[in-house]
Coordinates of N, CA and C in Angstrom, one line a residue:
W1 N 12.9 -0.7 -43.5 CA 12.3 -2.0 -43.5 C 11.5 -2.9 -42.2
A2 N 12.5 -2.7 -41.3 CA 11.8 -3.0 -39.9 C 10.5 -2.9 -39.6
E3 N 10.4 -1.3 -39.7 CA 9.0 -0.9 -39.3 C 8.0 -1.4 -40.2
Y4 N 8.0 -1.7 -41.4 CA 7.0 -1.9 -42.3 C 6.7 -3.4 -42.1
N5 N 7.9 -4.2 -41.7 CA 7.5 -5.6 -41.4 C 7.6 -5.9 -40.0
R6 N 7.0 -5.0 -39.2 CA 7.2 -5.1 -37.9 C 5.6 -5.9 -37.6
P7 N 5.5 -7.1 -36.9 CA 4.3 -7.3 -36.5 C 3.2 -6.3 -36.0
G8 N 1.9 -6.3 -36.3 CA 1.1 -5.3 -36.2 C 1.3 -4.0 -36.5
F9 N 2.3 -3.7 -37.4 CA 2.4 -2.1 -38.1 C 1.0 -2.1 -38.9
P10 N 0.1 -1.2 -39.1 CA -0.8 -0.9 -39.9 C -0.3 -1.3 -41.4
G11 N -1.5 -2.1 -42.0 CA -1.2 -2.1 -43.5 C -1.9 -0.6 -44.2
D12 N -1.8 -0.5 -45.4 CA -2.2 0.5 -46.0 C -3.6 0.2 -46.8
G13 N -4.6 0.8 -46.2 CA -5.9 0.4 -46.8 C -6.4 1.1 -48.2
Y14 N -5.5 1.5 -48.9 CA -5.5 2.2 -50.3 C -4.9 1.5 -51.3
G15 N -3.8 0.8 -51.2 CA -3.4 -0.3 -52.2 C -1.9 -0.4 -52.1
F16 N -1.4 0.5 -51.0 CA 0.3 0.0 -51.2 C 0.5 -1.2 -50.5
S17 N 1.3 -1.7 -51.4 CA 1.9 -3.2 -50.7 C 3.3 -2.8 -49.6
T18 N 3.9 -3.6 -49.1 CA 5.1 -3.5 -48.3 C 6.0 -3.2 -49.3
D19 N 6.3 -3.8 -50.4 CA 7.3 -3.6 -51.5 C 7.1 -1.8 -51.6
D20 N 5.7 -1.4 -52.0 CA 5.9 0.0 -52.4 C 5.8 0.9 -51.2
R21 N 5.8 0.3 -50.3 CA 6.0 1.4 -49.2 C 7.5 1.8 -49.0
M22 N 8.3 0.8 -49.2 CA 9.6 0.4 -49.1 C 10.4 1.3 -49.8
S23 N 9.9 1.0 -51.4 CA 10.0 1.9 -52.4 C 10.0 3.3 -52.4
Y24 N 9.0 3.5 -52.3 CA 8.4 4.9 -52.6 C 9.0 5.5 -51.1
G25 N 9.0 5.1 -50.0 CA 9.2 5.5 -48.8 C 10.9 6.0 -48.9
S26 N 11.5 4.9 -49.5 CA 13.1 5.4 -49.6 C 13.4 6.6 -50.6
Y27 N 12.3 6.8 -51.5 CA 12.4 8.2 -52.2 C 12.3 9.3 -51.3
A28 N 11.4 9.4 -50.3 CA 11.2 10.6 -49.5 C 12.3 10.7 -48.6
V29 N 12.9 9.8 -48.0 CA 14.2 9.8 -46.9 C 15.5 10.2 -47.9
D30 N 15.4 9.8 -49.0 CA 16.7 10.1 -49.9 C 16.4 11.3 -50.0
Y31 N 15.3 12.0 -50.2 CA 15.0 13.3 -50.6 C 15.7 14.2 -49.4
L32 N 15.4 13.8 -48.1 CA 15.8 14.3 -47.1 C 17.2 14.8 -46.6
T33 N 18.0 13.6 -47.0 CA 19.3 13.3 -47.0 C 20.4 14.1 -48.3
N34 N 19.6 14.4 -49.4 CA 20.7 14.8 -50.2 C 20.2 16.4 -50.7
W35 N 20.6 16.8 -52.0 CA 20.8 18.1 -52.2 C 20.0 18.9 -53.2
A36 N 18.9 17.7 -53.4 CA 18.1 17.6 -54.8 C 17.1 18.9 -54.4
G37 N 16.2 19.4 -55.5 CA 15.3 20.4 -54.9 C 13.5 19.3 -54.9
P38 N 12.9 20.4 -54.5 CA 11.5 19.7 -54.7 C 11.1 18.9 -55.8
R39 N 11.6 19.1 -57.1 CA 11.3 18.4 -58.3 C 11.6 16.9 -58.1
Y40 N 12.5 16.7 -56.9 CA 12.8 15.2 -57.2 C 11.8 14.6 -56.4
L41 N 10.9 15.0 -55.9 CA 9.7 14.2 -55.3 C 8.5 14.5 -55.9
G42 N 8.6 15.9 -56.6 CA 7.5 16.3 -57.7 C 7.3 15.4 -58.8
D43 N 8.4 14.9 -59.4 CA 8.3 14.2 -60.5 C 8.1 13.0 -60.4
L44 N 7.9 12.5 -59.3 CA 7.8 10.8 -59.2 C 6.4 10.7 -59.4
V45 N 6.1 9.3 -60.3 CA 4.9 8.8 -60.4 C 4.3 7.8 -59.8
N46 N 3.2 7.3 -59.9 CA 2.8 6.1 -59.1 C 2.5 5.0 -60.2
R47 N 1.9 4.0 -60.1 CA 2.0 2.8 -60.9 C 1.0 3.4 -62.1
S48 N -0.1 4.1 -61.8 CA -1.3 4.5 -62.8 C -0.6 5.5 -63.4
G49 N 0.7 6.4 -63.4 CA 0.9 7.4 -64.1 C 0.9 8.8 -63.6
G50 N 0.0 8.7 -62.4 CA -0.2 9.9 -61.7 C 0.9 10.6 -60.9
N51 N 0.9 11.9 -60.6 CA 1.8 12.3 -59.7 C 2.1 11.3 -58.3
L52 N 3.1 10.8 -57.6 CA 3.3 9.9 -56.4 C 2.5 11.3 -55.2
F53 N 3.3 12.2 -55.1 CA 3.3 13.3 -54.1 C 2.2 14.5 -54.4
K54 N 1.3 15.0 -53.9 CA 0.6 16.2 -54.3 C 1.6 17.3 -53.8
D55 N 1.3 18.5 -54.5 CA 1.8 20.1 -54.2 C 2.1 20.1 -52.8
G56 N 1.2 19.8 -52.0 CA 1.4 20.2 -50.6 C 2.3 19.4 -50.0
E57 N 2.3 18.0 -50.3 CA 3.1 17.3 -49.7 C 4.5 17.6 -50.1
V58 N 4.9 17.6 -51.2 CA 6.1 18.4 -51.7 C 6.4 19.4 -51.2
S59 N 5.9 20.1 -50.9 CA 6.0 21.5 -50.2 C 6.3 21.1 -48.6
H60 N 5.7 20.5 -47.8 CA 5.8 20.0 -46.6 C 7.0 19.5 -46.5
M61 N 7.5 18.4 -47.4 CA 8.6 17.6 -47.2 C 9.9 18.9 -47.5
A62 N 9.7 19.6 -48.3 CA 10.7 20.9 -48.6 C 11.1 21.7 -47.2
D63 N 10.0 22.0 -46.6 CA 10.0 22.5 -45.0 C 10.9 21.3 -44.0
V64 N 10.5 20.2 -44.2 CA 11.3 19.3 -43.3 C 12.5 19.0 -43.7
K65 N 13.1 19.3 -45.0 CA 14.3 19.4 -45.3 C 14.9 20.2 -44.8
V66 N 14.3 21.7 -44.7 CA 15.2 22.7 -43.9 C 15.3 22.3 -42.6
V67 N 14.4 22.2 -42.1 CA 14.3 21.7 -40.4 C 15.7 20.8 -40.0
I68 N 15.9 19.9 -41.3 CA 16.9 18.9 -40.9 C 18.3 19.3 -41.3
L69 N 18.1 20.1 -42.2 CA 19.7 20.5 -42.5 C 20.0 21.8 -41.4
S70 N 19.0 22.4 -41.1 CA 19.4 23.5 -39.9 C 19.7 22.8 -38.6
A71 N 19.0 21.5 -38.4 CA 19.6 20.7 -37.4 C 20.8 20.0 -37.2
F72 N 21.1 19.7 -38.7 CA 22.6 19.2 -38.7 C 23.6 20.4 -38.8
G73 N 23.2 21.5 -39.2 CA 24.1 22.6 -39.0 C 24.5 23.2 -37.4
A74 N 23.3 22.9 -36.8 CA 23.4 23.4 -35.4 C 24.2 22.2 -34.7
S75 N 24.3 20.9 -35.1 CA 24.8 20.0 -34.4 C 26.2 20.0 -34.6
T76 N 26.6 20.2 -36.1 CA 28.1 20.6 -36.4 C 28.8 21.6 -35.4
L77 N 27.7 22.5 -35.4 CA 28.3 23.8 -34.4 C 28.5 23.4 -33.1
L78 N 27.5 22.7 -32.5 CA 27.7 22.3 -31.1 C 28.8 21.3 -31.0
I79 N 29.3 20.3 -31.9 CA 30.1 19.5 -31.8 C 31.4 20.1 -31.9
I80 N 31.6 21.2 -32.7 CA 32.8 22.2 -32.7 C 33.2 23.0 -31.3
L81 N 32.2 23.6 -30.9 CA 32.1 24.1 -29.6 C 32.4 23.1 -28.5
S82 N 31.9 22.0 -28.4 CA 32.4 20.9 -27.4 C 33.5 20.6 -27.2
L83 N 34.2 20.3 -28.7 CA 35.6 19.8 -28.6 C 36.5 21.0 -28.2
V84 N 36.2 22.3 -28.5 CA 37.0 23.5 -28.0 C 36.7 23.7 -26.4
A85 N 35.5 23.4 -25.8 CA 35.3 23.1 -24.3 C 36.2 22.3 -23.7
I86 N 36.2 21.1 -24.3 CA 36.9 19.8 -23.7 C 38.6 20.2 -23.7
A87 N 38.9 20.8 -24.9 CA 40.4 20.9 -24.9 C 40.8 22.1 -23.9
Y88 N 39.8 23.2 -23.8 CA 40.3 24.4 -22.6 C 40.3 23.5 -21.2
L89 N 38.9 22.7 -21.3 CA 39.0 22.3 -19.6 C 40.0 21.5 -19.2
R90 N 40.8 20.4 -20.3 CA 41.7 19.5 -20.1 C 43.0 20.4 -19.7
R91 N 43.1 21.8 -20.0 CA 44.1 22.6 -19.8 C 44.2 23.2 -18.5
R92 N 42.8 23.6 -18.4 CA 42.7 24.5 -17.0 C 42.0 23.9 -15.8
S93 N 41.2 22.7 -15.9 CA 40.5 22.2 -14.7 C 40.8 20.7 -14.9
T94 N 41.5 20.2 -13.9 CA 41.5 19.0 -13.6 C 40.0 18.3 -13.4
G95 N 39.7 17.4 -14.0 CA 38.5 16.7 -13.9 C 37.4 17.5 -14.4
G96 N 37.6 18.7 -15.3 CA 36.5 19.5 -15.7 C 35.6 18.7 -16.7
V97 N 36.3 17.7 -17.4 CA 35.6 17.4 -18.8 C 34.7 16.2 -18.0
R98 N 35.0 15.7 -17.0 CA 34.3 14.5 -16.4 C 32.9 15.1 -16.0
R99 N 33.3 16.3 -15.1 CA 32.3 16.9 -14.5 C 31.0 17.9 -15.6
G100 N 31.7 18.1 -16.7 CA 31.0 18.8 -17.9 C 30.2 17.8 -18.4
L101 N 30.5 16.6 -18.7 CA 29.9 15.5 -19.3 C 28.8 15.0 -18.1
F102 N 29.3 14.9 -16.9 CA 28.4 14.3 -16.2 C 27.3 15.3 -15.9
A103 N 27.5 16.6 -15.9 CA 26.5 17.9 -15.9 C 25.4 17.5 -17.2
G104 N 26.2 17.4 -18.4 CA 25.4 17.5 -19.5 C 24.3 15.9 -19.6
S105 N 24.8 15.0 -19.1 CA 24.3 13.5 -19.0 C 22.8 14.1 -18.2
V106 N 23.1 14.5 -16.9 CA 21.7 15.2 -16.2 C 20.9 15.7 -17.0
I107 N 21.2 16.7 -17.4 CA 20.0 17.6 -18.2 C 19.8 17.1 -19.2
A108 N 20.3 15.9 -20.2 CA 19.9 15.4 -21.1 C 18.6 14.4 -20.6
L109 N 19.1 13.7 -19.7 CA 18.1 12.6 -19.0 C 17.0 13.5 -18.2
A110 N 16.8 14.8 -18.0 CA 15.8 15.9 -17.4 C 14.9 15.8 -18.6
I111 N 15.6 16.3 -19.7 CA 14.9 16.8 -21.0 C 14.4 15.5 -21.5
I112 N 14.7 14.2 -21.6 CA 14.2 13.2 -22.5 C 12.9 12.7 -21.4
L113 N 13.5 12.6 -20.1 CA 12.1 12.0 -19.3 C 10.9 13.2 -19.4
G114 N 11.4 14.3 -19.6 CA 10.0 15.5 -19.4 C 9.2 15.3 -20.8
L115 N 10.0 15.2 -21.7 CA 9.4 15.2 -23.0 C 8.7 13.6 -23.2
G116 N 9.4 12.4 -22.7 CA 8.7 11.3 -22.7 C 7.5 11.5 -22.0
T117 N 7.5 11.9 -20.8 CA 6.3 12.0 -20.0 C 5.1 12.8 -20.8
L118 N 5.4 13.9 -21.3 CA 4.8 14.6 -22.1 C 3.7 13.8 -23.6
A119 N 4.9 12.9 -24.0 CA 4.3 12.2 -25.2 C 3.4 10.9 -24.7
V120 N 3.8 10.4 -23.4 CA 3.1 9.4 -23.2 C 1.5 9.8 -22.6
L121 N 1.6 11.1 -22.0 CA 0.3 11.4 -21.4 C -0.5 11.9 -22.7
G122 N 0.0 12.3 -23.9 CA -0.9 12.8 -25.1 C 0.0 12.8 -26.2
W123 N 0.1 11.5 -27.0 CA 1.1 11.6 -27.8 C 0.4 12.7 -29.1
Q124 N -0.7 12.4 -29.4 CA -1.5 13.1 -30.3 C -0.8 14.9 -30.2
Q125 N -1.5 15.3 -28.9 CA -1.2 16.7 -28.7 C 0.5 17.1 -28.8
F126 N 1.2 16.3 -28.1 CA 2.7 16.2 -28.4 C 3.2 16.3 -29.7
F127 N 2.5 15.6 -30.4 CA 2.8 15.3 -32.1 C 2.7 17.0 -32.8
T128 N 1.2 17.5 -32.4 CA 0.6 18.3 -32.8 C 1.5 19.8 -32.6
E129 N 1.8 19.7 -31.3 CA 2.6 20.8 -30.5 C 4.1 20.8 -31.5
F130 N 4.7 19.6 -31.6 CA 5.8 19.7 -32.2 C 5.9 20.4 -33.8
H131 N 4.9 20.0 -34.2 CA 4.6 20.6 -35.8 C 4.4 22.0 -35.6
H132 N 3.6 22.6 -34.3 CA 3.4 24.0 -34.5 C 4.6 24.8 -34.3
I133 N 5.7 24.2 -33.7 CA 6.8 24.8 -33.6 C 7.9 25.2 -35.0
F134 N 7.6 24.4 -35.9 CA 8.5 23.9 -36.8 C 7.7 24.3 -38.3
F135 N 6.6 24.2 -38.1 CA 5.7 24.4 -39.4 C 4.7 25.3 -39.3
A136 N 4.3 26.2 -40.4 CA 3.1 26.9 -40.4 C 2.0 26.2 -40.4
N137 N 0.9 26.5 -39.9 CA -0.2 25.9 -39.7 C -1.0 25.6 -41.4
G138 N -1.4 24.5 -41.1 CA -2.2 24.0 -42.2 C -1.4 23.5 -43.3
S139 N 0.2 23.6 -43.1 CA 0.9 23.2 -44.2 C 1.5 21.9 -43.6
W140 N 1.1 21.2 -42.9 CA 1.8 19.5 -42.5 C 0.3 18.6 -42.3
T141 N -1.0 19.4 -42.3 CA -1.9 18.1 -42.1 C -2.6 17.7 -43.7
F142 N -2.6 16.5 -43.6 CA -3.0 15.7 -44.8 C -4.1 14.8 -44.8
A143 N -4.8 14.5 -46.0 CA -6.0 13.4 -46.0 C -5.5 11.7 -45.6
L144 N -6.1 11.1 -45.4 CA -6.0 9.7 -45.0 C -5.3 9.0 -46.6
D145 N -5.7 9.3 -47.4 CA -5.3 8.7 -48.5 C -4.2 9.4 -49.6
D146 N -3.6 10.4 -48.8 CA -2.4 11.2 -49.3 C -1.1 10.2 -49.2
T147 N -0.1 10.6 -49.9 CA 0.9 9.3 -50.1 C 1.7 9.5 -48.5
L148 N 2.1 10.8 -48.1 CA 2.6 10.8 -47.0 C 2.3 10.1 -45.8
I149 N 1.0 10.2 -45.4 CA 0.3 9.3 -44.4 C 0.0 8.0 -44.8
R150 N -0.2 7.4 -46.1 CA 0.0 6.1 -46.4 C 1.4 5.6 -46.0
L151 N 2.6 6.6 -46.4 CA 3.9 5.7 -46.2 C 4.3 5.6 -44.7
F152 N 3.6 6.9 -44.0 CA 4.4 7.0 -42.7 C 3.3 7.4 -41.8
P153 N 2.5 6.7 -41.4 CA 1.1 6.9 -40.4 C 1.8 7.1 -39.3
G154 N 0.5 7.3 -38.3 CA 1.0 7.8 -37.1 C 1.9 6.7 -36.2
Q155 N 1.5 5.6 -36.4 CA 2.2 4.5 -35.6 C 3.8 4.6 -36.1
F156 N 3.9 5.0 -37.5 CA 5.4 5.2 -37.8 C 6.1 6.1 -36.9
W157 N 5.4 7.4 -36.6 CA 6.1 8.4 -35.8 C 6.0 8.1 -34.4
M158 N 5.1 7.3 -33.9 CA 5.2 7.0 -32.3 C 6.2 6.0 -32.3
D159 N 6.4 5.1 -33.2 CA 7.6 3.9 -32.9 C 8.9 4.7 -33.2
A160 N 9.1 5.7 -34.4 CA 10.5 6.5 -34.1 C 10.5 7.1 -33.1
G161 N 9.5 7.6 -32.4 CA 10.0 8.7 -31.3 C 10.2 7.5 -30.2
I162 N 9.8 6.4 -30.0 CA 10.3 5.6 -28.8 C 11.8 5.1 -29.3
V163 N 11.9 5.1 -30.3 CA 13.2 4.5 -30.4 C 14.4 5.7 -30.6
I164 N 14.2 6.8 -30.8 CA 15.0 7.8 -30.4 C 15.3 8.2 -29.1
G165 N 13.6 8.1 -28.5 CA 14.1 8.6 -27.1 C 14.8 7.4 -26.1
V166 N 14.5 6.1 -26.6 CA 15.4 5.0 -25.9 C 16.9 5.1 -26.3
L167 N 17.2 5.6 -27.5 CA 18.4 5.8 -27.8 C 19.1 7.0 -27.2
V168 N 18.6 8.0 -26.9 CA 19.0 9.3 -26.2 C 19.2 8.8 -25.0
F169 N 18.2 8.5 -24.0 CA 18.2 8.0 -22.8 C 19.3 6.9 -22.1
L170 N 19.6 6.2 -23.3 CA 20.7 5.1 -22.9 C 22.0 5.7 -22.9
A171 N 22.3 6.8 -24.3 CA 23.3 7.5 -24.1 C 23.8 8.2 -23.1
A172 N 22.7 9.0 -22.6 CA 22.8 9.9 -21.5 C 23.5 8.6 -20.2
L173 N 22.5 8.0 -19.9 CA 22.6 7.3 -18.8 C 24.1 6.6 -18.9
V174 N 24.5 6.0 -20.1 CA 26.0 5.3 -19.9 C 27.1 6.5 -19.6
T175 N 26.8 7.7 -20.1 CA 27.5 8.5 -20.0 C 27.6 9.1 -18.3
L176 N 26.4 9.1 -17.8 CA 26.3 9.4 -16.4 C 26.9 8.5 -15.3
I177 N 26.7 7.3 -16.0 CA 27.1 6.5 -15.0 C 28.8 6.1 -15.1
L178 N 29.3 6.7 -16.1 CA 31.0 6.5 -16.5 C 31.5 7.8 -16.0
T179 N 30.8 8.8 -15.7 CA 31.1 10.0 -14.9 C 30.8 10.3 -13.9
W180 N 30.0 9.3 -13.0 CA 29.7 9.8 -11.8 C 30.6 10.0 -10.6
P181 N 30.6 11.2 -9.9 CA 31.6 11.8 -9.1 C 31.9 10.5 -7.9
T182 N 32.6 9.4 -8.1 CA 33.0 8.7 -6.8 C 33.9 9.4 -6.0
R183 N 34.0 8.7 -4.7 CA 35.0 9.2 -3.9 C 36.2 9.0 -4.4
R184 N 36.5 7.9 -5.1 CA 37.9 7.8 -5.8 C 38.2 9.2 -6.7
R185 N 37.4 9.2 -7.7 CA 37.4 10.2 -8.9 C 37.5 11.7 -8.0
R186 N 36.7 11.8 -6.9 CA 36.7 13.2 -6.2 C 38.2 13.2 -5.6
G187 N 39.1 12.3 -5.1 CA 39.9 12.3 -4.4 C 41.1 12.5 -5.4
L188 N 41.1 11.8 -6.6 CA 42.2 12.3 -7.8 C 42.0 13.6 -7.8
V189 N 41.0 14.1 -8.1 CA 41.1 15.8 -8.3 C 41.7 16.6 -7.3
N190 N 41.3 16.4 -5.9 CA 41.6 16.9 -4.9 C 43.5 16.6 -4.9
D191 N 43.7 15.6 -5.1 CA 45.2 15.3 -5.1 C 46.0 16.0 -6.2
A192 N 45.2 16.4 -7.5 CA 45.8 17.0 -8.4 C 45.8 18.7 -8.0
Q193 N 44.9 19.1 -7.3 CA 44.9 20.0 -7.1 C 45.8 20.6 -6.3
D194 N 46.0 19.9 -5.2 CA 46.7 19.9 -4.0 C 48.2 19.9 -4.7
A195 N 48.5 19.2 -5.6 CA 50.2 19.1 -6.0 C 50.1 20.4 -7.0
G196 N 49.0 21.1 -7.6 CA 49.2 22.3 -8.1 C 49.5 23.7 -7.5
E197 N 49.2 23.4 -6.2 CA 49.1 24.5 -5.3 C 50.3 24.6 -4.7
V198 N 51.1 23.2 -4.5 CA 52.4 23.3 -4.0 C 53.7 23.6 -4.7
Q199 N 53.1 23.4 -6.1 CA 54.3 23.8 -7.1 C 55.0 25.2 -6.7
P200 N 56.3 25.1 -6.9 CA 56.9 26.7 -7.0 C 56.5 27.5 -8.1

């Protein structure tokens, strides 16, 4: 909603109103987050009674759904592994959790700054290479009057990339600040290690 109503966001030159975009776009987003098959989108019709999405668009959305579900699965696995690592470090290493989070935030900042630089230097090339990684050639390019392009033009993805990048950057930056190895924190770790060494 916020994106479609943002000042300066390009309108649709083929007839979709803002309400049309929000309505049809919600179906596309819902499809990516539910367990329905491709017919969920394939059976949708526009105001004139024709198919809202072409077969190629439906096929691409099915591919996108696989990528998103795979990402969710990988994220769940990483969360589980992170919890196991945190539990292990808390028992085995004084200050290990903080050091791990600090190192992770540094890596995250380096990655987001690197990707951000590539995107700024050439957004279209960055966007193209991203699709080449996850999708087969020719399966993700569409005409300007196709529904997916009319609902989600290039500016939409540019704005989405900026929002995601900023959120990840801020999360990593806050983590970095909160886990920064100050003299006091290093002293606490050393004291804890010394106490452990003198125990009988």
